[in-house]
Each structure stands twice: as C-alpha cells, then as structure tokens.
Amino acid sequence: MRRVLLTLIAASAMVRMSAESLPAIQNVGAYESLSLNGEWNYIVDVQEEGYYDYRMNPTRWGFFVNAKPQKPEDLIEYDFDKSPTMQIPSDWNTKDERLFFYEGTVWFKKSFQTVPMTDYRTLLYFGAVNYDCRVWVNGKEAGHHVGGFTPFNYDISDMLREGENVVIVKVDNKRHADAVPTQIFDWWNYGGITRDVCLVKVPKVYMEDYSLQLANTEGRQISFNVKLNKPESNHDVTLSIPELKIKKTIKTTAEGTAAVNIKAKPQLWTPDNPKRYHVEISLDNHAVVDSIGFRTITTRGKQILLNGQPIFLKGISMHEEKPNGGGRANSAADAHTLLTWAKELGCNFVRLAHYPHNEYMVREAERMGIMVWSEIPCYWTIAWTNPATYENAKQQLTDMIRRDHNRANVIIWSIANETPHSAERDDFLSRLAMHARSLDNTRLISMAMEVTGASNYVNRLNDNMNKYVDVVSFNQYIGWYRDVNDAPKMRWEIPYDKPVIVSEFGGGAKYGLHGEKNQRWTEEFQENLYRENTAMLDKIDGLAGTTPWILKDFRSPRRVLSGVQDFYNMKGLVSDRGEKKKAFYVMKHWYEGK
C-alpha cells in the first residue's frame, strides 16, 4: 500500500453520532492514504470495565471517551497517554509476554493530525482485527465489526476535526460457541489489530468495487464491471490497458454500475509465466491502478484445467504466522519469505488455511506464480442451526471474495474444513457454496472433507457436499493417527467424477531430533511417513493435487508436550526458524516427478 502523507478531513461540518458502515473498498492500495501503523497506546481490560458498568450495562463513560481530569479532584482511572505502546499491526500475544495466553479485551488508541479538505471523503480502513472490534473517532462510535480475518472500513469524514484526532479501538478475541471459528481450533488465537490501518482519501463518488477477467474460456473477451459507492448514473468510467491497446469509456446506470465485454486476446497467467498487465481505471477524473492477470480455471472429469490444459497442483498448506519466531504474519516481507520456502519445495499452489490470509500474501503469490486456495474459518464444529452464525460465515465469505476476485492466482474458494456430517451442516454449507458461486462463477468451489467410510484398508469418501463442490478435497493422516505400515495396504474409493485434492496429510517432527524411523517426533519418522504417503497417493484415481500439512511449525495451545511441542504444532516441513526437515526433501523429490 502506498504511504502518502496527506491531510484528510470531513467533507462537511455536519456532525453525526456514528459513521457509515460500507463494504470494504477494492484495491485499497491504489488510493492515497495516511498510514496509522506504528505505535498505539494500549490498555488491558480483563473485566471490560472500559465498556460496561458494574452491572454489565454499556456505559456512556467508557474508555472510548478518552477522558482527562479537568480539576485536581476529578477521578478518572485510566489514561491512554500514560499506558504502554504496541507496534501496530501486530498481535498482543507476542508483543507483551504477560499476554501470551490472554484472550479478552484490549483497548488501543492512536492520535493523528488533519486539516480541512472539502472535496473528498475519508475512510478509516482496517485490514483485519481479531475478533470483535468496536471503533470510535473523537469519542463518536464509527462502527462494530465481527470476524478476525477480513477487511472493513467506515466513512468517518463527518467525525473528523481540524488538528488532532483520536481513534480508539476495543478488541475482544474471546472464543464463543456461535462464532466463526468456534471455541475449539488448532492454531493460536492471536488477538489485536493484526493488519494495516490507514485513512483513505476517496472522491465523494468512488469505485467501491470492480472486476476485470476473461469472459470466456477461449480467452478472446475481457469482462469489465464497476460498482460505485452510490447509485448514480452518467459517470464516465474508462478502462485502459495500454499493452493490449484497450481504452474504453462507459457510463454508469442509475444503479451506479457499468459493464462491458471487450474483444482482446491477452497472454494468460501461468505459474511458469505469471503475466500481469498494467491496468488503469478512471472514474470521471480520478484513476486507480492495478496489476491484473488473466486466466481460466475449469474442470473436466477428474482433471483441473488451467487455461484449458491439465495441471497438477503441487501445493502446501500454510498458516498466517511469521517465519522465524511466530506471531501473526502481516507484511510483504513475511509473505515473500514463506512463499520462497514453498517455491523451494517445488510448489505451484498453496492452501491458505484456515481463514483468509492478508492481501500481501495473495498478491505476492500472484507475482511469484503461485496459485491459491482461499478459505473461511468454518472449522470443525460450527453452530449450524444458528442464523447469526450463518450470516457471520456468509459475510466473511463475501468479504474474502470481494477483496481478491481480481487476483488471477486465486483458483479455489473453500467454505469449510473437517466438518462433522449432519443435515444441518449440509444445509449451512450448501447455502455458502451457492452464495460463493453467485458472487463469482469463474473459480472452483471446494472444502476439506473428512474420510468417514473407512473399513479395514478401504477408505471411501462419502459426503453429501459432493454435489456443491467442483473439486473433492479431503484430509487424511495415515502414519500419524494410524500406523504408517498401513499405507501400502490402503485403497481409496472416491465415487465422484471430479478432481481430487488431498488437502492434508503429514505428521510431526522436531527439527534436529534424530532416531529410528519408528520413533515419534524424529525427523526420520516424519521422513518415512512422507515416503509411504506419497507412494500411497500415487494410487489414488483422479488425484489432481496435494497440500500436505504444513509448510512450517506453528503455535497452537492444543500442543502441550513439554520438550517436544511446547505449544507448537510440529507438523511443519520447515521449523519455525526456517530449518528444512528431512521430509521436506522427500516431498520436493516427489513434486519434481509430477
């Protein structure tokens, strides 16, 4: 994102009690912005006294007022300016050792300067906050957002004032049974403002969203669509792609939309040649710039076709955790390091598990020629019958697709991972699948299923969701949760004429721990497990790709074995410090033969 030091202020003098909640702006990095990253004051609020009174009713006198004593006898029992500071974006678990296991409320405060500019609006943009977030600007509530991994923004133009302004954010990462994800999950519940924060300068009428992609599988037409933030007609929208000699102007309808198909034959994006075009989109006199690639992704029987040609997805699963020390990954440098490890493994594909990863990761993968599976955190057991839980999952799915639908490397939207079978679950997930398809019918739908039809040495995949996915994906852990010697005996029955991805397999090892191949936690144990599994996978009919679990060791509170795990899931092919385990080379060699 460009960091332009500019001054921003309200477009009118009218004061509102809350800001307007809007869909997150597409391609936020294309706009002038003032970064609010950096040092924020913070207050840990275990009993949420900064929001509730002693009877748990919301109070008018919460920390969001940012009150200061006016007289010597005034009693105010908090002071952001005297509180410690934390670098944002980050997570509090790794920034304050007292908060390593903490789940609850922390308040954050940032001051910034503005001067009047009447021709523009100001959006306060958050890349992500985990999990329940309330935002105030100058004591007025801007909005409330639920969900830890998707962007959101508010129009705060009418809340700003000349000179110093203050934004205060209440962040609560407590787990709940009706949340998405729910109370139990196998990764660290990093709390905080975990991605970039900025003030974005936009015209009063701006492009809230746009889409640019191939209109057909032959690749001879480009489909272009625009949606304004307001339903206004007769705005000129110009698409310019100089390398393709395209310059086309269209007018918006009364709904504030515009669409056109344009004849073109672009060079297609592939992992070997991740071609992207310089694109400029102008609304009236304001332009945004993007780099966009063009490709098709389809299926034919049990094959996945990239640009009409069969491709094997040589993948790896990844968590959004920093290389070399853990904590939430949140920078382009983090993304580049992790994806470089994936490339060294021989990958052309990554599964970004189990939630939408940051935009740096998706864009860097596109630049490096790595295809992406992107997922929402419907993980294990969700409150399938709770309407609010469904709406939460649907919103996260919508926001994930809205942010990344112009990225050529995103080929799969995933709606769930390892969910137990039931009629209620089928209803919940089938509606999500249909919603995803209604938003974007140019990509594949999948989910990581469980193998439930195991009998001796026959594993039969049987999931009612097969009707709603384009790619059948499942997790299996033969060699870890079942004897590795069973691998050569296993037979897989997948009764669907669809491509198959083994979305997880693997086992744990501590880097540098050596022993016999039957000794748990040694590199030799993991190495042998991978040898036996890859030989077994070669026998699966219709295998179109794999994403073993996982690229690097990652923190998890469920992994408590002292001296070995120490709150790390040790299934990484790479240690948390970037050291390659012996199994890394088994997988690399297997991919070299694909």
XYZ file of C-alpha atoms in Angstrom:
594
model
C 0.000 0.000 0.000
C 1.299 3.428 -0.862
C 2.109 5.511 2.155
C 1.299 9.068 1.141
C 1.489 11.602 3.910
C -1.539 13.670 3.191
C -4.070 15.591 5.195
C -7.640 14.439 5.415
C -10.771 15.884 6.964
C -14.548 15.830 6.810
C -16.421 16.804 3.665
C -18.961 18.786 5.630
C -19.331 20.402 9.027
C -22.324 18.273 9.922
C -21.618 16.001 12.894
C -23.137 12.511 13.060
C -23.204 10.192 16.030
C -21.848 7.249 14.016
C -20.020 6.731 10.744
C -21.421 4.995 7.721
C -20.582 1.299 7.505
C -19.575 0.465 3.949
C -18.298 -2.551 2.013
C -14.503 -2.648 2.130
C -13.029 -0.747 -0.788
C -11.479 -2.790 -3.601
C -7.710 -2.365 -4.086
C -7.211 -0.016 -1.161
C -3.520 0.296 -2.014
C -4.374 2.231 -5.193
C -5.652 5.229 -3.220
C -3.827 7.998 -1.427
C -3.663 7.084 2.210
C -2.257 8.100 5.540
C -0.887 5.089 7.387
C -1.905 4.749 11.018
C 0.551 1.901 11.531
C 3.120 2.393 14.250
C 2.956 2.946 17.987
C -0.502 2.732 19.602
C -1.178 3.057 23.313
C -2.983 0.098 24.828
C -4.859 -0.854 27.995
C -5.611 -4.443 29.001
C -9.213 -4.636 30.230
C -9.821 -8.081 31.731
C -13.331 -7.307 33.070
C -14.296 -4.865 30.278
C -14.798 -2.005 32.724
C -13.966 0.328 29.866
C -17.226 -0.612 28.154
C -19.647 -1.884 30.847
C -20.682 -0.627 34.251
C -20.579 -2.897 37.296
C -23.943 -4.418 36.297
C -22.679 -5.225 32.784
C -24.685 -2.493 31.088
C -22.923 -0.410 28.410
C -21.749 2.838 29.945
C -21.601 6.323 28.468
C -18.316 6.916 30.290
C -16.199 4.178 28.761
C -12.566 4.337 27.720
C -13.718 5.492 24.272
C -14.374 8.944 25.780
C -10.618 9.295 26.363
C -11.408 11.487 29.341
C -8.853 13.734 31.049
C -9.074 15.275 34.538
C -10.270 18.869 34.338
C -9.855 19.616 38.067
C -7.475 18.218 40.687
C -10.267 16.280 42.407
C -11.521 14.539 39.192
C -11.428 10.736 39.396
C -10.502 9.081 36.083
C -8.927 5.641 36.480
C -7.316 5.241 33.074
C -5.015 7.283 30.857
C -4.105 6.110 27.365
C -1.248 8.596 27.172
C 0.431 7.056 30.231
C -0.174 3.493 29.024
C 2.422 1.369 27.226
C 2.636 1.304 23.451
C 2.487 -1.535 20.957
C 3.557 -1.653 17.327
C 0.543 -1.974 15.021
C -0.096 -4.144 13.088
C 0.811 -6.998 15.412
C -0.672 -9.389 17.936
C -0.570 -8.780 21.663
C 0.395 -12.402 22.403
C 3.934 -11.960 21.080
C 4.325 -8.237 21.829
C 3.627 -8.419 25.558
C 4.833 -11.528 27.415
C 2.108 -11.014 30.036
C -0.492 -11.552 27.285
C 0.938 -14.711 25.712
C -2.135 -16.802 26.603
C -4.533 -13.881 27.051
C -7.973 -13.955 25.466
C -10.163 -10.985 26.241
C -10.361 -7.242 25.701
C -7.547 -4.822 24.947
C -8.106 -1.162 24.056
C -5.908 0.688 21.551
C -5.538 4.429 20.949
C -3.879 6.405 18.147
C -3.690 10.179 17.556
C -3.297 11.754 14.131
C -3.478 15.196 12.517
C -5.852 16.509 9.814
C -6.693 19.774 8.059
C -9.841 20.541 6.038
C -10.307 19.147 2.506
C -13.911 19.545 1.393
C -13.830 17.741 -1.966
C -13.067 14.268 -0.623
C -14.290 11.703 1.866
C -12.191 9.841 4.423
C -12.422 6.102 5.025
C -10.896 4.527 8.117
C -9.660 1.153 6.822
C -8.614 -1.916 8.828
C -7.034 -4.903 7.076
C -8.207 -7.138 9.944
C -8.832 -7.066 13.681
C -9.264 -10.256 15.694
C -12.076 -10.770 16.584
C -14.852 -8.500 17.875
C -13.992 -4.883 17.235
C -15.598 -1.551 18.117
C -14.184 1.712 16.772
C -14.578 5.300 17.981
C -13.272 8.501 16.407
C -13.128 11.562 18.623
C -15.499 9.901 21.073
C -18.147 9.005 18.483
C -18.753 5.389 17.551
C -17.685 4.623 13.984
C -18.820 1.021 13.872
C -18.754 -2.566 15.051
C -17.148 -5.456 13.152
C -17.118 -9.185 13.885
C -14.632 -11.551 12.226
C -10.887 -11.761 12.552
C -9.524 -12.075 9.012
C -11.327 -9.777 6.583
C -11.049 -6.021 5.893
C -13.592 -3.371 6.809
C -13.861 0.407 6.607
C -16.015 3.291 7.776
C -16.687 6.708 6.301
C -15.537 8.925 9.166
C -15.496 12.210 7.217
C -18.098 13.904 9.402
C -16.431 12.767 12.625
C -13.060 14.387 11.971
C -11.947 17.814 13.122
C -9.096 20.109 12.239
C -5.929 19.408 14.186
C -5.535 16.409 16.455
C -7.929 13.488 16.134
C -8.106 10.288 18.146
C -9.163 6.788 17.106
C -9.859 4.250 19.851
C -10.426 0.568 19.164
C -11.824 -2.037 21.544
C -10.600 -5.506 20.532
C -12.023 -8.682 22.060
C -10.685 -12.087 20.939
C -12.643 -14.292 23.348
C -13.884 -17.504 21.717
C -17.635 -18.211 21.508
C -19.693 -21.255 20.576
C -21.651 -19.322 17.937
C -18.600 -17.614 16.398
C -16.721 -18.397 13.165
C -14.367 -20.080 14.025
C -15.988 -21.548 17.097
C -14.469 -22.277 20.526
C -12.002 -25.004 19.510
C -9.404 -24.672 16.765
C -5.849 -25.867 16.276
C -3.998 -22.572 15.864
C -3.106 -19.637 18.074
C -5.876 -17.155 18.735
C -3.716 -14.108 18.095
C -5.502 -11.016 19.387
C -5.156 -7.439 18.248
C -5.094 -5.127 15.257
C -3.296 -7.671 13.131
C -3.158 -5.929 9.727
C -2.609 -2.431 8.335
C -4.682 0.570 9.424
C -4.957 3.681 7.282
C -7.031 6.712 6.405
C -8.015 6.532 2.747
C -8.762 9.619 0.677
C -11.589 8.952 -1.797
C -13.771 11.149 -4.014
C -17.351 11.668 -2.890
C -18.275 9.178 -5.605
C -15.724 6.411 -5.992
C -15.394 2.864 -7.289
C -16.372 0.655 -4.401
C -15.675 -2.476 -6.451
C -14.569 -3.505 -9.922
C -13.993 -6.781 -11.717
C -11.747 -7.497 -14.687
C -11.338 -11.033 -16.045
C -11.736 -13.257 -19.063
C -15.335 -13.515 -20.224
C -14.935 -16.998 -21.724
C -12.613 -19.981 -21.738
C -11.293 -19.164 -25.210
C -9.757 -16.003 -23.794
C -10.900 -13.668 -26.558
C -13.034 -11.315 -24.480
C -12.433 -9.409 -21.278
C -15.355 -8.770 -18.960
C -15.255 -5.453 -17.068
C -17.677 -4.444 -14.298
C -17.763 -1.486 -11.921
C -19.894 -0.640 -8.885
C -19.913 2.854 -7.393
C -20.417 3.630 -3.736
C -23.611 5.483 -4.703
C -26.441 4.648 -7.157
C -25.681 7.449 -9.604
C -25.923 7.438 -13.389
C -23.908 9.109 -16.157
C -20.498 8.859 -14.536
C -17.746 8.148 -17.061
C -15.669 5.048 -16.328
C -12.616 4.471 -18.527
C -10.661 1.235 -18.694
C -7.123 1.491 -20.051
C -4.767 -1.454 -20.675
C -2.030 0.052 -22.859
C -0.236 -3.229 -23.595
C -3.464 -4.653 -25.068
C -4.277 -1.355 -26.804
C -7.516 -1.112 -24.857
C -9.098 2.198 -23.913
C -12.834 2.032 -23.406
C -15.217 4.504 -21.741
C -18.654 3.502 -20.467
C -21.305 5.288 -18.400
C -22.837 4.139 -15.143
C -26.508 3.239 -14.855
C -28.977 4.572 -12.296
C -27.858 1.752 -10.011
C -24.311 3.082 -10.076
C -22.992 0.147 -12.093
C -21.376 -0.262 -15.500
C -20.380 -3.332 -17.505
C -18.905 -4.162 -20.877
C -17.212 -7.028 -22.731
C -14.181 -6.073 -24.801
C -12.519 -8.117 -27.537
C -8.966 -8.998 -26.553
C -6.534 -11.866 -26.531
C -4.231 -11.358 -23.567
C -1.263 -13.523 -22.736
C -2.533 -15.816 -19.988
C -1.227 -16.017 -16.436
C 0.505 -19.311 -15.540
C 2.854 -20.381 -12.732
C 5.734 -20.517 -15.213
C 4.885 -17.107 -16.655
C 2.797 -15.083 -14.177
C 1.952 -12.373 -16.664
C 0.103 -9.336 -15.322
C -0.988 -6.215 -17.149
C -0.784 -2.606 -16.019
C -4.416 -1.524 -15.727
C -5.776 1.968 -15.133
C -9.429 2.542 -14.292
C -10.699 6.121 -14.216
C -13.947 7.385 -12.734
C -14.579 10.888 -14.019
C -11.186 12.482 -13.264
C -9.950 10.053 -10.624
C -7.877 6.974 -11.544
C -6.790 3.818 -9.751
C -4.039 1.495 -10.953
C -3.809 -2.279 -10.619
C -1.762 -5.203 -11.960
C -4.129 -7.878 -13.236
C -3.552 -11.239 -14.863
C -5.970 -13.239 -16.988
C -6.526 -16.992 -16.894
C -9.269 -19.608 -16.819
C -9.705 -22.373 -14.251
C -12.132 -25.208 -15.006
C -12.508 -28.957 -14.580
C -13.004 -31.830 -16.985
C -13.860 -35.105 -15.366
C -11.112 -35.707 -12.815
C -8.766 -33.069 -14.214
C -8.195 -29.466 -13.206
C -7.595 -27.292 -16.250
C -5.621 -24.056 -16.136
C -6.204 -22.166 -19.380
C -7.707 -25.324 -20.830
C -4.664 -27.507 -20.026
C -4.447 -30.172 -17.283
C -2.337 -29.130 -14.310
C -1.271 -30.943 -11.146
C -1.473 -28.730 -8.056
C 1.840 -29.155 -6.258
C 0.853 -27.474 -3.046
C 1.444 -26.940 0.631
C -0.853 -25.752 3.422
C 0.099 -22.580 5.264
C -0.925 -20.650 8.353
C -0.639 -16.864 8.576
C 2.217 -16.954 11.032
C 5.529 -15.134 10.833
C 8.649 -17.003 9.825
C 11.397 -17.091 12.436
C 9.612 -16.728 15.732
C 5.862 -16.945 15.315
C 3.205 -14.292 15.745
C 0.706 -13.152 13.139
C 2.304 -12.554 9.725
C 1.354 -9.107 8.427
C 3.864 -7.795 5.894
C 5.012 -8.244 2.328
C 8.381 -9.419 3.685
C 6.683 -12.164 5.727
C 4.742 -13.257 2.653
C 7.839 -13.341 0.469
C 9.826 -15.439 2.940
C 7.078 -18.026 3.418
C 6.303 -18.268 -0.293
C 10.010 -18.589 -1.107
C 10.096 -21.673 1.127
C 7.072 -23.016 -0.756
C 8.801 -22.395 -4.105
C 11.914 -24.195 -2.860
C 9.665 -27.163 -2.095
C 8.565 -27.152 -5.733
C 5.100 -25.716 -5.161
C 2.920 -24.037 -7.759
C -0.022 -23.872 -5.311
C -0.684 -23.012 -1.660
C -3.657 -23.666 0.552
C -4.078 -20.605 2.752
C -5.640 -22.275 5.774
C -7.973 -21.888 7.672
C -9.118 -18.305 7.135
C -8.484 -15.518 4.609
C -4.816 -14.514 4.775
C -3.614 -10.952 4.363
C -3.638 -9.238 0.985
C 0.160 -9.102 0.842
C 0.234 -12.896 0.781
C -2.245 -13.231 -2.073
C -0.637 -10.525 -4.207
C 2.906 -11.781 -3.622
C 1.825 -15.305 -4.534
C 0.324 -13.942 -7.750
C 3.557 -12.143 -8.574
C 5.619 -15.294 -7.875
C 3.398 -17.577 -9.957
C 1.723 -19.486 -7.106
C -1.937 -20.476 -7.296
C -4.067 -20.043 -4.170
C -6.808 -21.887 -2.277
C -8.530 -19.323 -0.009
C -10.728 -20.434 2.896
C -13.121 -19.138 5.536
C -12.913 -20.451 9.126
C -15.899 -22.824 9.170
C -13.651 -25.175 11.067
C -14.656 -28.368 12.878
C -17.935 -27.856 14.754
C -19.907 -24.712 13.924
C -23.301 -23.660 15.339
C -25.042 -24.951 12.213
C -28.588 -24.041 13.279
C -27.852 -20.508 14.487
C -28.934 -17.922 11.867
C -26.448 -15.353 13.193
C -23.588 -17.812 12.787
C -24.575 -18.420 9.179
C -24.750 -14.684 8.475
C -21.308 -14.265 10.033
C -19.832 -17.010 7.813
C -21.616 -15.619 4.759
C -20.227 -12.142 5.414
C -16.688 -13.463 5.819
C -17.075 -15.375 2.551
C -18.399 -12.252 0.826
C -15.547 -10.107 2.110
C -12.923 -12.673 1.104
C -14.263 -12.889 -2.444
C -14.755 -9.114 -2.727
C -11.147 -8.400 -1.770
C -9.426 -10.973 -4.010
C -11.672 -11.650 -7.001
C -9.303 -9.772 -9.337
C -6.320 -11.924 -8.421
C -5.568 -14.373 -11.230
C -3.819 -16.825 -8.911
C -6.860 -17.429 -6.683
C -8.405 -20.562 -8.181
C -10.378 -22.122 -5.298
C -12.800 -20.677 -2.750
C -13.046 -23.066 0.198
C -16.036 -22.970 2.516
C -15.033 -25.326 5.351
C -12.549 -27.716 6.953
C -13.195 -31.120 8.614
C -16.826 -30.534 9.496
C -18.886 -33.399 11.029
C -21.697 -34.684 8.849
C -25.305 -33.762 9.598
C -28.347 -32.481 7.739
C -27.924 -29.103 9.454
C -24.288 -28.878 8.373
C -25.214 -29.815 4.794
C -27.836 -27.063 4.682
C -25.432 -24.473 6.128
C -22.537 -25.297 3.806
C -24.607 -25.822 0.665
C -26.028 -22.322 1.069
C -22.494 -20.966 1.440
C -21.390 -22.805 -1.698
C -24.291 -21.406 -3.709
C -23.614 -17.929 -2.345
C -19.953 -18.133 -3.367
C -20.953 -19.229 -6.859
C -23.437 -16.365 -7.144
C -20.665 -13.884 -6.324
C -18.036 -15.480 -8.564
C -18.711 -18.259 -11.050
C -15.227 -18.088 -12.583
C -13.481 -20.098 -9.869
C -13.754 -23.537 -8.325
C -15.530 -24.319 -5.050
C -14.124 -26.839 -2.606
C -13.866 -27.722 1.089
C -11.645 -30.027 3.105
C -13.786 -33.070 3.854
C -13.267 -35.947 6.273
C -12.996 -39.590 5.227
C -15.762 -41.294 7.197
C -16.248 -44.550 5.280
C -13.082 -46.326 6.427
C -13.273 -50.115 6.695
C -10.057 -52.046 7.340
C -7.868 -50.975 4.427
C -10.570 -49.356 2.272
C -11.293 -45.651 2.616
C -14.465 -44.491 0.926
C -15.266 -40.806 0.664
C -18.965 -40.233 1.244
C -20.075 -36.634 1.696
C -23.363 -35.064 0.642
C -21.482 -31.863 -0.153
C -20.038 -33.555 -3.240
C -22.957 -32.063 -5.207
C -21.924 -28.492 -4.399
C -18.151 -28.580 -4.918
C -16.144 -28.618 -8.133
C -13.134 -30.288 -6.534
C -13.372 -33.108 -3.987
C -10.814 -32.468 -1.239
C -10.177 -34.440 1.925
C -7.753 -34.700 4.838
C -6.089 -37.975 5.867
C -3.373 -38.774 8.413
C -2.280 -42.338 7.796
C 1.059 -42.699 9.504
C 0.213 -40.240 12.256
C -3.226 -41.107 13.598
C -2.981 -44.586 12.049
C 0.024 -46.914 11.642
C 2.308 -45.867 8.795
C 2.692 -49.523 7.832
C -0.954 -49.461 6.733
C -0.173 -47.000 3.930
C 0.881 -49.605 1.317
C -2.293 -51.594 2.020
C -4.729 -48.714 1.682
C -7.256 -48.459 -1.122
C -9.204 -45.257 -1.794
C -12.709 -45.180 -3.236
C -13.886 -41.759 -4.370
C -17.210 -42.269 -6.167
C -17.368 -38.859 -7.830
C -16.287 -37.888 -11.336
C -14.450 -34.841 -10.063
C -10.832 -33.901 -9.457
C -9.358 -34.934 -6.109
C -7.083 -32.904 -3.831
C -5.642 -34.459 -0.683
C -5.859 -31.257 1.317
C -3.942 -32.513 4.368
C -1.561 -35.316 5.267
C 1.593 -35.459 7.355
C 2.962 -35.857 10.856
C 5.096 -34.101 13.429
C 8.855 -33.923 13.930
C 11.137 -31.724 15.961
C 13.902 -30.293 13.831
C 17.273 -31.767 14.834
C 15.786 -34.704 16.757
C 17.062 -37.920 15.174
C 16.435 -41.615 15.734
C 14.899 -44.698 14.164
C 12.112 -44.308 11.628
C 9.604 -45.789 14.100
C 10.468 -43.236 16.803
C 7.861 -40.494 17.127
C 8.918 -36.875 16.759
C 12.175 -37.677 14.975
C 12.934 -36.332 11.535
C 13.358 -39.933 10.386
C 9.813 -40.812 11.497
C 8.376 -37.882 9.505
C 10.619 -38.655 6.539
C 9.397 -42.272 6.383
C 5.789 -41.139 6.803
C 6.135 -38.907 3.750
C 7.764 -41.656 1.709
C 4.936 -44.070 2.476
C 2.226 -41.459 1.932
C 3.465 -40.199 -1.423
C 3.676 -43.784 -2.670
C 0.106 -44.338 -1.477
C -1.156 -41.107 -3.051
C 0.175 -42.177 -6.445
C -2.510 -44.882 -6.435
C -5.483 -42.515 -5.980
C -7.590 -42.291 -9.124
C -8.160 -38.713 -10.192
C -5.550 -37.182 -7.901
C -5.183 -33.591 -9.110
C -3.122 -32.100 -6.311
C -1.985 -32.196 -2.699
C -1.406 -29.687 0.083
C 0.384 -31.559 2.884
C 0.126 -30.245 6.410
C 2.057 -27.945 6.748
C 4.808 -25.595 5.499
C 6.194 -24.562 8.888
C 5.695 -25.354 12.547
C 3.113 -23.043 14.096
C 1.860 -22.167 17.546
C -1.152 -23.991 18.982
C -2.406 -24.143 22.585
C -3.540 -27.744 21.966
C 0.064 -28.961 21.646
C 1.335 -29.255 25.213
C 4.065 -31.953 25.154
C 6.983 -30.385 27.015
C 10.370 -30.607 25.403
C 8.923 -31.500 22.006
C 5.894 -29.401 21.157
C 5.943 -26.622 23.762
C 2.735 -25.156 22.296
C 3.787 -25.697 18.681
C 2.146 -27.946 16.126
C 5.300 -29.647 14.833
C 3.941 -30.977 11.531
C 5.886 -28.407 9.508
C 8.267 -29.455 6.765
C 10.240 -26.411 7.910
C 10.913 -25.441 11.505
C 9.705 -22.167 12.930
C 13.242 -20.863 12.322
C 13.268 -21.829 8.658
C 15.299 -25.034 9.003
C 14.278 -27.707 6.487
C 13.474 -31.132 7.916
C 14.315 -34.363 6.105
C 10.680 -34.833 4.964
C 10.957 -31.546 3.056
C 13.269 -33.220 0.572
C 11.017 -36.269 0.190
C 8.145 -34.007 -0.821
C 10.390 -31.895 -3.056
C 11.610 -35.000 -4.898
C 8.024 -36.257 -5.354
C 6.922 -32.918 -6.803
C 9.895 -32.930 -9.175
C 8.437 -36.078 -10.725
C 4.969 -34.541 -11.252
